[in-house]
Amino acid sequence: MQQKIIISELYNIAAVISNNKVQELIFAHKHYQVNNIYIGIVNKIFPSINAAFVNINHNYKSGFIHSSDINFISKKRNFSKLYNIPIHDMLIGGQKILVQILKESNINKGPRLTTNLTLIGRYLVLIPFSKSICISRTVEDSEERNYLKALAVLIKPATMGLLLKSHIIGVSENAVIEELNYLKKQWIFIQKLACISLAPKLLYSDNNLSYKITRDFYTPNVSSILVDTLPSFSAVTRYLSNWLCLPEPTRSFLHLYEKIDDTFEKHGITDVFQKATVRKVDLPLGSYLYIETVEAMTIIDVNSGGFNKLTASEDAVLQINIDAAKEIAYQLKIRNIAGLIIVDFIDMQSENDQLQLLKNFQKFLYSDLARPQIVQLSELGLVELTRRRSGRNLHEVFPELVGGYDYYRKRKREFSKIFDTKIQCLDTYIMDLSDNLKVHIKASIFPQIKYSSKDAQNAMRSCKIEDKLVQFDFFQSLTVSNINIKC
């Protein structure tokens, strides 16, 4: 099964295409990315819920940490009953604490934090505050699991734990040891930086889109990788070379594309993205899905639409529900819907049909990396399932784009216009701050152009407006959406 990976550093989006169909849409978030490591300050402690809020960035929401996510931190040093210790015996207000983002923030909540830090590589996951050895559940062969466990025992640092990923199968021991040494150096650097930094501060960032996508999604089945910037092209080549999985010849494998809209349109990414922003999803035989996401859960209703249930056989109803289950599994991945999900299928009286529907639904969900779990089929005929949160869903990333019934038909347009972003490649960028005040910021920042640290520093300017300091942060691409104004 041949796959393609398309990475756009300009839009911070990546797509995995299999059999000419988009299977994954990944959006990189600028702030509070999962796996980021911070040195934070405990803000408030709530003994009633056995949790605390930790300030990890003065300009954004504080993170939430529960006592179950706090590892080896206790004033009483009584580790025999660590998980039964109240939160106020572990943390005090104003205390510095090393935390990692476990779940991204959403519209109303800050990120979920943990002190069980992990450093993720392609083959290994280094766990500094653990001594355990874990093997990925996707490795099913018993002999392979025994071999990997023996390898882990030999190479594991004495004071750290390891998790071996499925990508390690068939890889030489030298490549694995080399990555382990790299992760250990990362951890040493994080420790030193934590000792000299003023909290709150970001110590480690996992928001390199090219690295993350190549690390997590590259397999031998990938026939080509398309990137939109020269730095990304060089970075992907370097990563694959370091992981000893770079195919030959490189030129036929890696491609640099310039026309982003045309590339996204050709591979169906634009169409999938636009359809994912509407609540209604059409199905065969005139039926359709209606997807509604609220604060606590997501409700999916399977409607018969133009399909006449009264004149149809039970087999036809079963087939419609199976088609709906296949589309629901796909929409969960594309929209990255997580948490509690309730699905209302078309009613079926036969228990055998209900059982067959659940078996097919479970098969469609099997390929989802977020591991959805079907909980039960309730007495009301509702299928309840849960899906692990792996980042923001489409509604949280683009709340202004999620529309109603006719949104896709009315708002169909090019991908660049969807993001409402216009590229600026000017020596001088002018921004109106008030009626009579303009700030001229000299910069030459564009993804295709390499620039020095001095150029990046020239892109930072500040001025006073009504006795308030206004700071402009310019990131790799000089776009309206990538300008962060702090007052």
Short mmCIF file of C-alpha atoms in Angstrom, two decimals:
data_model
loop_
_atom_site.label_atom_id
_atom_site.label_comp_id
_atom_site.label_asym_id
_atom_site.label_seq_id
_atom_site.Cartn_x
_atom_site.Cartn_y
_atom_site.Cartn_z
CA MET A 1 0.00 0.00 0.00
CA GLN A 2 1.85 3.07 -1.29
CA GLN A 3 1.69 6.25 0.73
CA LYS A 4 2.63 9.89 0.28
CA ILE A 5 3.49 12.50 2.88
CA ILE A 6 2.93 16.19 2.13
CA ILE A 7 4.41 18.76 4.53
CA SER A 8 3.69 22.49 4.37
CA GLU A 9 5.79 24.52 6.77
CA LEU A 10 4.11 27.63 5.42
CA TYR A 11 0.64 26.61 6.65
CA ASN A 12 1.88 24.35 9.47
CA ILE A 13 -0.09 21.44 8.07
CA ALA A 14 0.82 17.95 6.92
CA ALA A 15 -1.15 15.18 5.25
CA VAL A 16 -0.67 11.43 4.88
CA ILE A 17 -2.17 10.02 1.68
CA SER A 18 -2.79 6.32 1.15
CA ASN A 19 -4.36 4.82 -1.97
CA ASN A 20 -5.02 8.33 -3.31
CA LYS A 21 -7.09 9.21 -0.24
CA VAL A 22 -6.16 11.56 2.58
CA GLN A 23 -5.86 9.46 5.74
CA GLU A 24 -4.41 11.97 8.20
CA LEU A 25 -4.46 15.75 8.56
CA ILE A 26 -1.96 17.09 11.09
CA PHE A 27 -2.00 20.72 12.23
CA ALA A 28 0.93 22.16 14.18
CA HIS A 29 0.01 24.53 16.97
CA LYS A 30 2.29 27.45 17.78
CA HIS A 31 1.72 27.41 21.53
CA TYR A 32 1.42 24.59 24.05
CA GLN A 33 2.38 21.73 21.76
CA VAL A 34 2.13 18.20 23.18
CA ASN A 35 5.49 16.96 24.57
CA ASN A 36 6.83 20.48 25.16
CA ILE A 37 8.79 20.66 28.43
CA TYR A 38 8.63 23.71 30.71
CA ILE A 39 10.00 24.89 34.01
CA GLY A 40 6.85 26.25 35.65
CA ILE A 41 5.65 27.84 38.87
CA VAL A 42 2.80 26.42 40.95
CA ASN A 43 0.05 29.03 40.95
CA LYS A 44 -2.87 27.62 42.90
CA ILE A 45 -3.52 24.35 44.71
CA PHE A 46 -7.02 22.88 44.99
CA PRO A 47 -7.10 20.10 47.62
CA SER A 48 -10.78 19.42 46.90
CA ILE A 49 -9.96 18.05 43.43
CA ASN A 50 -6.40 17.00 44.35
CA ALA A 51 -4.95 19.14 41.56
CA ALA A 52 -3.02 22.35 40.94
CA PHE A 53 -2.53 25.01 38.29
CA VAL A 54 0.99 25.67 37.04
CA ASN A 55 2.07 28.84 35.25
CA ILE A 56 4.21 27.86 32.26
CA ASN A 57 3.73 31.03 30.21
CA HIS A 58 2.79 34.49 31.44
CA ASN A 59 0.86 35.29 28.26
CA TYR A 60 -1.37 32.19 28.08
CA LYS A 61 -3.50 30.00 30.28
CA SER A 62 -1.95 28.10 33.15
CA GLY A 63 -1.64 24.34 32.89
CA PHE A 64 -3.58 21.83 34.97
CA ILE A 65 -1.85 18.97 36.80
CA HIS A 66 -3.53 16.22 38.82
CA SER A 67 -1.86 14.39 41.69
CA SER A 68 -1.87 11.17 39.63
CA ASP A 69 0.38 12.90 37.08
CA ILE A 70 2.96 13.92 39.69
CA ASN A 71 5.86 11.50 39.96
CA PHE A 72 8.42 11.35 42.78
CA ILE A 73 7.57 14.76 44.26
CA SER A 74 6.70 14.72 47.92
CA LYS A 75 7.66 16.82 50.92
CA LYS A 76 7.33 13.78 53.22
CA ARG A 77 9.41 11.51 50.96
CA ASN A 78 7.07 8.60 51.66
CA PHE A 79 7.05 6.82 48.32
CA SER A 80 5.31 3.66 49.56
CA LYS A 81 1.95 5.39 49.23
CA LEU A 82 2.87 7.93 46.60
CA TYR A 83 -0.43 7.95 44.72
CA ASN A 84 -2.46 8.40 47.91
CA ILE A 85 -0.58 11.52 49.01
CA PRO A 86 -2.68 14.70 48.98
CA ILE A 87 -1.69 17.37 46.49
CA HIS A 88 -0.70 19.86 49.24
CA ASP A 89 1.89 17.36 50.49
CA MET A 90 3.47 17.28 47.04
CA LEU A 91 3.35 20.90 45.94
CA ILE A 92 3.36 24.34 47.52
CA GLY A 93 2.50 27.70 46.02
CA GLY A 94 5.39 29.35 44.19
CA GLN A 95 7.31 26.10 43.83
CA LYS A 96 9.27 25.48 40.65
CA ILE A 97 8.36 22.28 38.85
CA LEU A 98 9.51 20.56 35.67
CA VAL A 99 6.46 19.59 33.61
CA GLN A 100 5.55 18.34 30.16
CA ILE A 101 2.35 18.94 28.19
CA LEU A 102 0.25 15.81 28.14
CA LYS A 103 -2.80 17.24 26.37
CA GLU A 104 -3.09 20.45 24.40
CA SER A 105 -5.24 23.30 25.58
CA ASN A 106 -8.65 23.90 24.07
CA ILE A 107 -10.89 26.92 23.79
CA ASN A 108 -11.87 26.95 27.47
CA LYS A 109 -9.12 25.02 29.23
CA GLY A 110 -5.37 25.19 29.59
CA PRO A 111 -3.07 22.26 28.81
CA ARG A 112 -2.93 19.09 30.89
CA LEU A 113 0.51 18.63 32.47
CA THR A 114 2.54 15.78 33.88
CA THR A 115 5.90 15.34 35.62
CA ASN A 116 6.38 11.93 33.98
CA LEU A 117 8.62 13.34 31.27
CA THR A 118 9.34 11.51 28.01
CA LEU A 119 11.73 12.25 25.15
CA ILE A 120 10.49 10.74 21.90
CA GLY A 121 12.69 9.44 19.11
CA ARG A 122 11.91 7.38 16.03
CA TYR A 123 12.83 4.05 17.61
CA LEU A 124 12.87 4.79 21.33
CA VAL A 125 11.11 6.81 23.99
CA LEU A 126 13.40 7.78 26.88
CA ILE A 127 11.64 8.03 30.27
CA PRO A 128 14.00 9.86 32.67
CA PHE A 129 11.95 9.35 35.86
CA SER A 130 11.28 5.64 35.44
CA LYS A 131 13.24 2.40 35.35
CA SER A 132 10.70 0.32 33.44
CA ILE A 133 11.03 -1.34 30.04
CA CYS A 134 8.02 -1.28 27.71
CA ILE A 135 7.45 -2.69 24.23
CA SER A 136 4.94 -1.17 21.83
CA ARG A 137 1.65 -3.07 21.74
CA THR A 138 1.74 -3.04 17.94
CA VAL A 139 4.65 -5.52 18.10
CA GLU A 140 2.65 -8.76 18.30
CA ASP A 141 5.25 -11.42 17.46
CA SER A 142 6.39 -13.07 20.72
CA GLU A 143 9.92 -13.80 19.50
CA GLU A 144 10.36 -10.21 18.35
CA ARG A 145 9.11 -8.93 21.71
CA ASN A 146 11.56 -11.16 23.59
CA TYR A 147 14.43 -9.95 21.42
CA LEU A 148 13.49 -6.29 21.92
CA LYS A 149 13.18 -6.77 25.66
CA ALA A 150 16.64 -8.35 25.82
CA LEU A 151 18.05 -5.48 23.76
CA ALA A 152 16.43 -2.94 26.06
CA VAL A 153 17.93 -4.61 29.13
CA LEU A 154 21.39 -4.31 27.60
CA ILE A 155 21.22 -0.67 26.49
CA LYS A 156 18.91 0.89 29.11
CA PRO A 157 20.50 3.58 31.31
CA ALA A 158 20.58 2.52 34.95
CA THR A 159 18.39 5.38 36.20
CA MET A 160 16.00 5.72 33.25
CA GLY A 161 13.31 3.77 31.48
CA LEU A 162 12.77 2.90 27.82
CA LEU A 163 9.82 2.33 25.54
CA LEU A 164 10.63 0.57 22.27
CA LYS A 165 8.46 1.61 19.32
CA SER A 166 7.37 -0.58 16.43
CA HIS A 167 9.70 1.28 14.03
CA ILE A 168 12.63 -0.45 15.72
CA ILE A 169 11.88 -3.77 14.00
CA GLY A 170 14.57 -4.60 11.47
CA VAL A 171 16.86 -1.73 12.54
CA SER A 172 20.50 -2.33 13.42
CA GLU A 173 21.63 -2.12 17.04
CA ASN A 174 24.06 0.67 16.17
CA ALA A 175 21.25 2.92 14.92
CA VAL A 176 19.26 2.27 18.10
CA ILE A 177 22.24 3.03 20.37
CA GLU A 178 23.01 6.18 18.40
CA GLU A 179 19.47 7.47 18.92
CA LEU A 180 19.59 6.56 22.61
CA ASN A 181 22.78 8.59 23.04
CA TYR A 182 21.11 11.52 21.27
CA LEU A 183 18.10 11.37 23.60
CA LYS A 184 20.38 11.18 26.65
CA LYS A 185 22.24 14.30 25.49
CA GLN A 186 18.88 16.05 25.09
CA TRP A 187 17.93 15.19 28.64
CA ILE A 188 21.27 16.41 30.03
CA PHE A 189 20.82 19.70 28.19
CA ILE A 190 17.25 20.09 29.54
CA GLN A 191 18.49 19.50 33.10
CA LYS A 192 21.24 22.11 32.79
CA LEU A 193 18.87 24.61 31.21
CA ALA A 194 16.31 24.07 33.98
CA CYS A 195 18.93 24.88 36.63
CA ILE A 196 19.86 28.25 35.17
CA SER A 197 16.50 29.42 33.77
CA LEU A 198 13.98 31.73 35.39
CA ALA A 199 10.52 30.16 35.56
CA PRO A 200 8.30 30.02 33.66
CA LYS A 201 10.30 29.06 30.58
CA LEU A 202 10.08 26.68 27.65
CA LEU A 203 12.99 24.22 27.84
CA TYR A 204 12.21 21.78 25.04
CA SER A 205 9.92 22.21 22.05
CA ASP A 206 8.44 19.46 19.90
CA ASN A 207 6.86 21.76 17.31
CA ASN A 208 9.21 21.03 14.40
CA LEU A 209 6.61 19.83 11.91
CA SER A 210 9.05 18.19 9.47
CA TYR A 211 10.74 16.25 12.27
CA LYS A 212 7.50 15.11 13.89
CA ILE A 213 5.85 13.95 10.68
CA THR A 214 8.94 12.14 9.42
CA ARG A 215 9.52 10.55 12.82
CA ASP A 216 5.96 9.35 13.38
CA PHE A 217 4.59 8.62 9.91
CA TYR A 218 7.47 7.54 7.69
CA THR A 219 7.40 3.82 6.85
CA PRO A 220 8.91 1.73 4.05
CA ASN A 221 5.52 2.02 2.31
CA VAL A 222 6.02 5.76 1.78
CA SER A 223 6.83 6.28 -1.89
CA SER A 224 7.42 10.04 -1.77
CA ILE A 225 7.59 13.05 0.55
CA LEU A 226 6.63 16.51 -0.71
CA VAL A 227 7.76 19.66 1.10
CA ASP A 228 7.29 23.34 0.31
CA THR A 229 10.53 24.89 1.60
CA LEU A 230 14.22 24.32 1.06
CA PRO A 231 14.94 24.13 4.82
CA SER A 232 12.29 21.40 5.14
CA PHE A 233 13.81 19.53 2.19
CA SER A 234 17.24 19.61 3.82
CA ALA A 235 15.82 18.72 7.24
CA VAL A 236 13.87 15.67 6.03
CA THR A 237 16.94 14.44 4.14
CA ARG A 238 19.05 14.82 7.29
CA TYR A 239 16.52 13.04 9.52
CA LEU A 240 16.15 10.06 7.21
CA SER A 241 19.90 9.84 6.77
CA ASN A 242 20.44 9.84 10.54
CA TRP A 243 17.82 7.10 10.94
CA LEU A 244 19.49 5.05 8.19
CA CYS A 245 16.24 4.75 6.25
CA LEU A 246 16.91 7.06 3.32
CA PRO A 247 16.02 5.34 0.03
CA GLU A 248 18.08 5.70 -3.11
CA PRO A 249 17.99 7.72 -5.21
CA THR A 250 16.95 10.63 -3.01
CA ARG A 251 15.82 12.88 -5.85
CA SER A 252 13.03 10.55 -6.90
CA PHE A 253 11.83 10.29 -3.30
CA LEU A 254 11.88 13.85 -1.97
CA HIS A 255 10.19 16.62 -3.93
CA LEU A 256 10.06 20.38 -3.46
CA TYR A 257 6.82 21.94 -4.67
CA GLU A 258 6.13 25.63 -5.15
CA LYS A 259 2.43 25.98 -6.02
CA ILE A 260 0.82 25.04 -2.74
CA ASP A 261 -2.80 25.43 -3.83
CA ASP A 262 -2.30 23.28 -6.91
CA THR A 263 -0.53 20.56 -4.94
CA PHE A 264 -3.21 20.44 -2.26
CA GLU A 265 -5.95 20.45 -4.90
CA LYS A 266 -4.31 17.66 -6.91
CA HIS A 267 -4.03 15.35 -3.90
CA GLY A 268 -7.52 16.14 -2.59
CA ILE A 269 -6.36 17.84 0.60
CA THR A 270 -8.32 21.03 -0.03
CA ASP A 271 -11.54 19.13 -0.69
CA VAL A 272 -11.16 16.92 2.39
CA PHE A 273 -10.37 19.93 4.58
CA GLN A 274 -13.34 21.95 3.35
CA LYS A 275 -15.76 19.04 3.75
CA ALA A 276 -14.46 18.43 7.26
CA THR A 277 -15.53 21.94 8.29
CA VAL A 278 -19.24 21.17 7.77
CA ARG A 279 -21.47 19.21 10.09
CA LYS A 280 -23.25 17.25 7.35
CA VAL A 281 -21.47 14.37 5.58
CA ASP A 282 -23.25 12.71 2.67
CA LEU A 283 -23.39 8.91 2.42
CA PRO A 284 -24.45 6.53 -0.37
CA LEU A 285 -28.15 5.75 -0.98
CA GLY A 286 -29.18 9.27 0.04
CA SER A 287 -28.36 8.95 3.74
CA TYR A 288 -26.03 11.30 5.63
CA LEU A 289 -24.21 11.93 8.91
CA TYR A 290 -24.68 14.95 11.12
CA ILE A 291 -21.74 15.65 13.45
CA GLU A 292 -22.14 18.02 16.37
CA THR A 293 -19.33 18.72 18.86
CA VAL A 294 -20.14 20.26 22.24
CA GLU A 295 -18.09 20.81 25.38
CA ALA A 296 -18.50 17.37 26.92
CA MET A 297 -18.94 15.07 23.94
CA THR A 298 -19.49 14.64 20.21
CA ILE A 299 -22.83 13.43 18.88
CA ILE A 300 -23.05 11.73 15.48
CA ASP A 301 -26.49 11.06 14.03
CA VAL A 302 -27.00 8.70 11.10
CA ASN A 303 -29.99 9.96 9.12
CA SER A 304 -31.79 8.03 6.43
CA GLY A 305 -32.30 11.18 4.34
CA GLY A 306 -33.80 10.26 0.96
CA PHE A 307 -33.61 6.59 1.85
CA ASN A 308 -37.07 5.15 2.56
CA LYS A 309 -36.75 2.82 5.54
CA LEU A 310 -40.33 1.52 5.37
CA THR A 311 -39.89 -0.09 1.97
CA ALA A 312 -36.32 -1.33 2.55
CA SER A 313 -35.14 -4.71 3.73
CA GLU A 314 -33.14 -5.29 6.90
CA ASP A 315 -30.06 -6.00 4.78
CA ALA A 316 -30.29 -2.54 3.22
CA VAL A 317 -30.52 -0.90 6.65
CA LEU A 318 -27.52 -2.91 7.83
CA GLN A 319 -25.52 -1.88 4.76
CA ILE A 320 -26.30 1.79 5.32
CA ASN A 321 -25.18 1.54 8.94
CA ILE A 322 -21.95 -0.23 7.90
CA ASP A 323 -21.25 2.50 5.32
CA ALA A 324 -21.92 5.08 8.04
CA ALA A 325 -19.56 3.30 10.46
CA LYS A 326 -16.78 3.36 7.85
CA GLU A 327 -17.27 7.08 7.23
CA ILE A 328 -17.47 7.82 10.96
CA ALA A 329 -14.11 6.10 11.56
CA TYR A 330 -12.63 8.23 8.78
CA GLN A 331 -14.14 11.49 10.05
CA LEU A 332 -12.86 10.85 13.58
CA LYS A 333 -9.30 10.78 12.21
CA ILE A 334 -9.64 13.71 9.82
CA ARG A 335 -11.38 15.97 12.35
CA ASN A 336 -9.30 14.58 15.24
CA ILE A 337 -12.41 14.20 17.39
CA ALA A 338 -11.58 12.94 20.89
CA GLY A 339 -13.24 12.21 24.20
CA LEU A 340 -16.71 10.75 24.54
CA ILE A 341 -18.51 10.05 21.25
CA ILE A 342 -22.15 9.00 20.92
CA VAL A 343 -23.34 7.50 17.61
CA ASP A 344 -27.03 7.07 16.82
CA PHE A 345 -27.29 4.53 13.99
CA ILE A 346 -30.51 3.72 12.14
CA ASP A 347 -32.54 1.35 14.33
CA MET A 348 -32.09 -2.38 13.73
CA GLN A 349 -34.26 -5.00 15.41
CA SER A 350 -32.04 -8.02 14.76
CA GLU A 351 -29.36 -8.67 17.38
CA ASN A 352 -27.24 -10.43 14.77
CA ASP A 353 -27.28 -7.28 12.64
CA GLN A 354 -26.30 -5.18 15.64
CA LEU A 355 -23.42 -7.53 16.43
CA GLN A 356 -22.26 -7.50 12.81
CA LEU A 357 -22.35 -3.69 12.79
CA LEU A 358 -20.18 -3.49 15.93
CA LYS A 359 -17.66 -5.97 14.47
CA ASN A 360 -17.34 -3.94 11.28
CA PHE A 361 -17.14 -0.68 13.24
CA GLN A 362 -14.31 -2.11 15.37
CA LYS A 363 -12.48 -3.21 12.21
CA PHE A 364 -12.74 0.29 10.69
CA LEU A 365 -11.38 1.84 13.91
CA TYR A 366 -8.41 -0.54 14.13
CA SER A 367 -6.06 1.56 11.98
CA ASP A 368 -6.62 4.71 14.09
CA LEU A 369 -3.48 5.58 16.06
CA ALA A 370 -5.58 7.29 18.75
CA ARG A 371 -6.97 3.87 19.75
CA PRO A 372 -10.76 4.40 19.83
CA GLN A 373 -12.57 2.00 22.15
CA ILE A 374 -16.21 0.98 21.76
CA VAL A 375 -17.72 0.98 25.25
CA GLN A 376 -21.18 -0.42 24.67
CA LEU A 377 -24.36 -0.48 22.65
CA SER A 378 -26.92 1.03 24.99
CA GLU A 379 -30.53 -0.04 25.40
CA LEU A 380 -31.56 2.99 23.36
CA GLY A 381 -29.51 1.78 20.41
CA LEU A 382 -26.71 4.30 20.90
CA VAL A 383 -23.10 3.24 20.37
CA GLU A 384 -20.76 4.80 22.93
CA LEU A 385 -17.03 5.02 22.29
CA THR A 386 -14.02 6.96 23.47
CA ARG A 387 -11.01 8.24 21.54
CA ARG A 388 -7.71 9.39 23.03
CA ARG A 389 -6.98 13.08 22.64
CA SER A 390 -3.88 13.63 20.49
CA GLY A 391 -4.13 17.36 19.88
CA ARG A 392 -6.71 19.96 18.99
CA ASN A 393 -9.63 18.95 16.86
CA LEU A 394 -10.57 20.82 13.71
CA HIS A 395 -13.25 22.82 15.49
CA GLU A 396 -10.70 24.14 18.01
CA VAL A 397 -8.03 24.90 15.42
CA PHE A 398 -10.39 26.75 13.05
CA PRO A 399 -13.48 27.75 15.06
CA GLU A 400 -14.41 30.44 12.54
CA LEU A 401 -14.46 27.95 9.66
CA VAL A 402 -16.77 25.31 11.11
CA GLY A 403 -20.07 26.11 9.46
CA GLY A 404 -23.52 24.79 8.96
CA TYR A 405 -25.45 22.95 6.30
CA ASP A 406 -24.47 24.95 3.19
CA TYR A 407 -21.05 26.14 4.37
CA TYR A 408 -18.98 24.00 2.02
CA ARG A 409 -21.05 24.92 -1.04
CA LYS A 410 -20.94 28.64 -0.30
CA ARG A 411 -17.33 28.91 0.89
CA LYS A 412 -15.46 26.65 -1.54
CA ARG A 413 -12.19 28.35 -2.31
CA GLU A 414 -8.44 27.89 -2.52
CA PHE A 415 -6.44 26.63 0.42
CA SER A 416 -4.48 29.86 0.87
CA LYS A 417 -7.73 31.82 1.07
CA ILE A 418 -9.10 29.39 3.66
CA PHE A 419 -6.31 30.41 6.00
CA ASP A 420 -6.88 34.06 5.06
CA THR A 421 -3.13 34.49 4.82
CA LYS A 422 -1.21 36.56 2.30
CA ILE A 423 2.51 36.03 2.01
CA GLN A 424 4.67 39.09 2.50
CA CYS A 425 8.18 39.08 1.03
CA LEU A 426 9.24 42.68 1.53
CA ASP A 427 12.31 44.38 2.92
CA THR A 428 10.06 46.59 4.99
CA TYR A 429 6.80 45.51 6.59
CA ILE A 430 4.38 48.28 7.57
CA MET A 431 1.67 47.75 10.15
CA ASP A 432 -0.90 50.33 11.20
CA LEU A 433 -1.03 50.49 14.98
CA SER A 434 -3.32 53.48 15.22
CA ASP A 435 -4.63 56.26 13.02
CA ASN A 436 -1.37 58.20 13.03
CA LEU A 437 1.22 55.63 13.99
CA LYS A 438 2.93 53.06 11.80
CA VAL A 439 5.80 50.78 12.67
CA HIS A 440 8.33 49.97 9.95
CA ILE A 441 10.07 46.67 10.65
CA LYS A 442 12.94 45.78 8.39
CA ALA A 443 13.02 42.06 7.77
CA SER A 444 13.63 39.59 5.01
CA ILE A 445 11.89 36.47 6.22
CA PHE A 446 10.44 33.92 3.86
CA PRO A 447 10.46 30.11 4.08
CA GLN A 448 12.46 29.69 0.88
CA ILE A 449 15.17 32.16 1.97
CA LYS A 450 17.82 31.32 4.52
CA TYR A 451 18.39 34.10 7.02
CA SER A 452 20.87 34.66 9.81
CA SER A 453 20.23 35.23 13.49
CA LYS A 454 20.99 38.92 12.94
CA ASP A 455 18.14 39.13 10.44
CA ALA A 456 15.86 37.46 12.94
CA GLN A 457 16.87 39.96 15.61
CA ASN A 458 16.15 42.84 13.24
CA ALA A 459 12.61 41.49 12.99
CA MET A 460 12.00 42.22 16.66
CA ARG A 461 10.94 45.78 17.37
CA SER A 462 9.09 47.41 20.22
CA CYS A 463 7.48 50.76 20.75
CA LYS A 464 5.23 52.48 23.27
CA ILE A 465 1.58 53.13 22.54
CA GLU A 466 -0.37 54.82 25.29
CA ASP A 467 2.39 53.89 27.76
CA LYS A 468 2.09 50.20 26.85
CA LEU A 469 4.95 48.17 25.49
CA VAL A 470 4.01 46.44 22.26
CA GLN A 471 6.25 43.64 21.08
CA PHE A 472 6.03 42.00 17.69
CA ASP A 473 7.18 38.42 17.30
CA PHE A 474 7.88 37.41 13.71
CA PHE A 475 8.20 33.73 13.00
CA GLN A 476 9.63 31.90 10.00
CA SER A 477 7.05 33.17 7.55
CA LEU A 478 6.11 36.83 7.62
CA THR A 479 2.34 36.50 7.50
CA VAL A 480 -0.52 38.21 9.27
CA SER A 481 -1.46 34.97 11.05
CA ASN A 482 2.09 34.54 12.37
CA ILE A 483 2.37 37.94 14.07
CA ASN A 484 1.84 37.83 17.81
CA ILE A 485 1.15 41.16 19.51
CA LYS A 486 1.84 41.34 23.22
CA CYS A 487 0.66 44.31 25.26
#
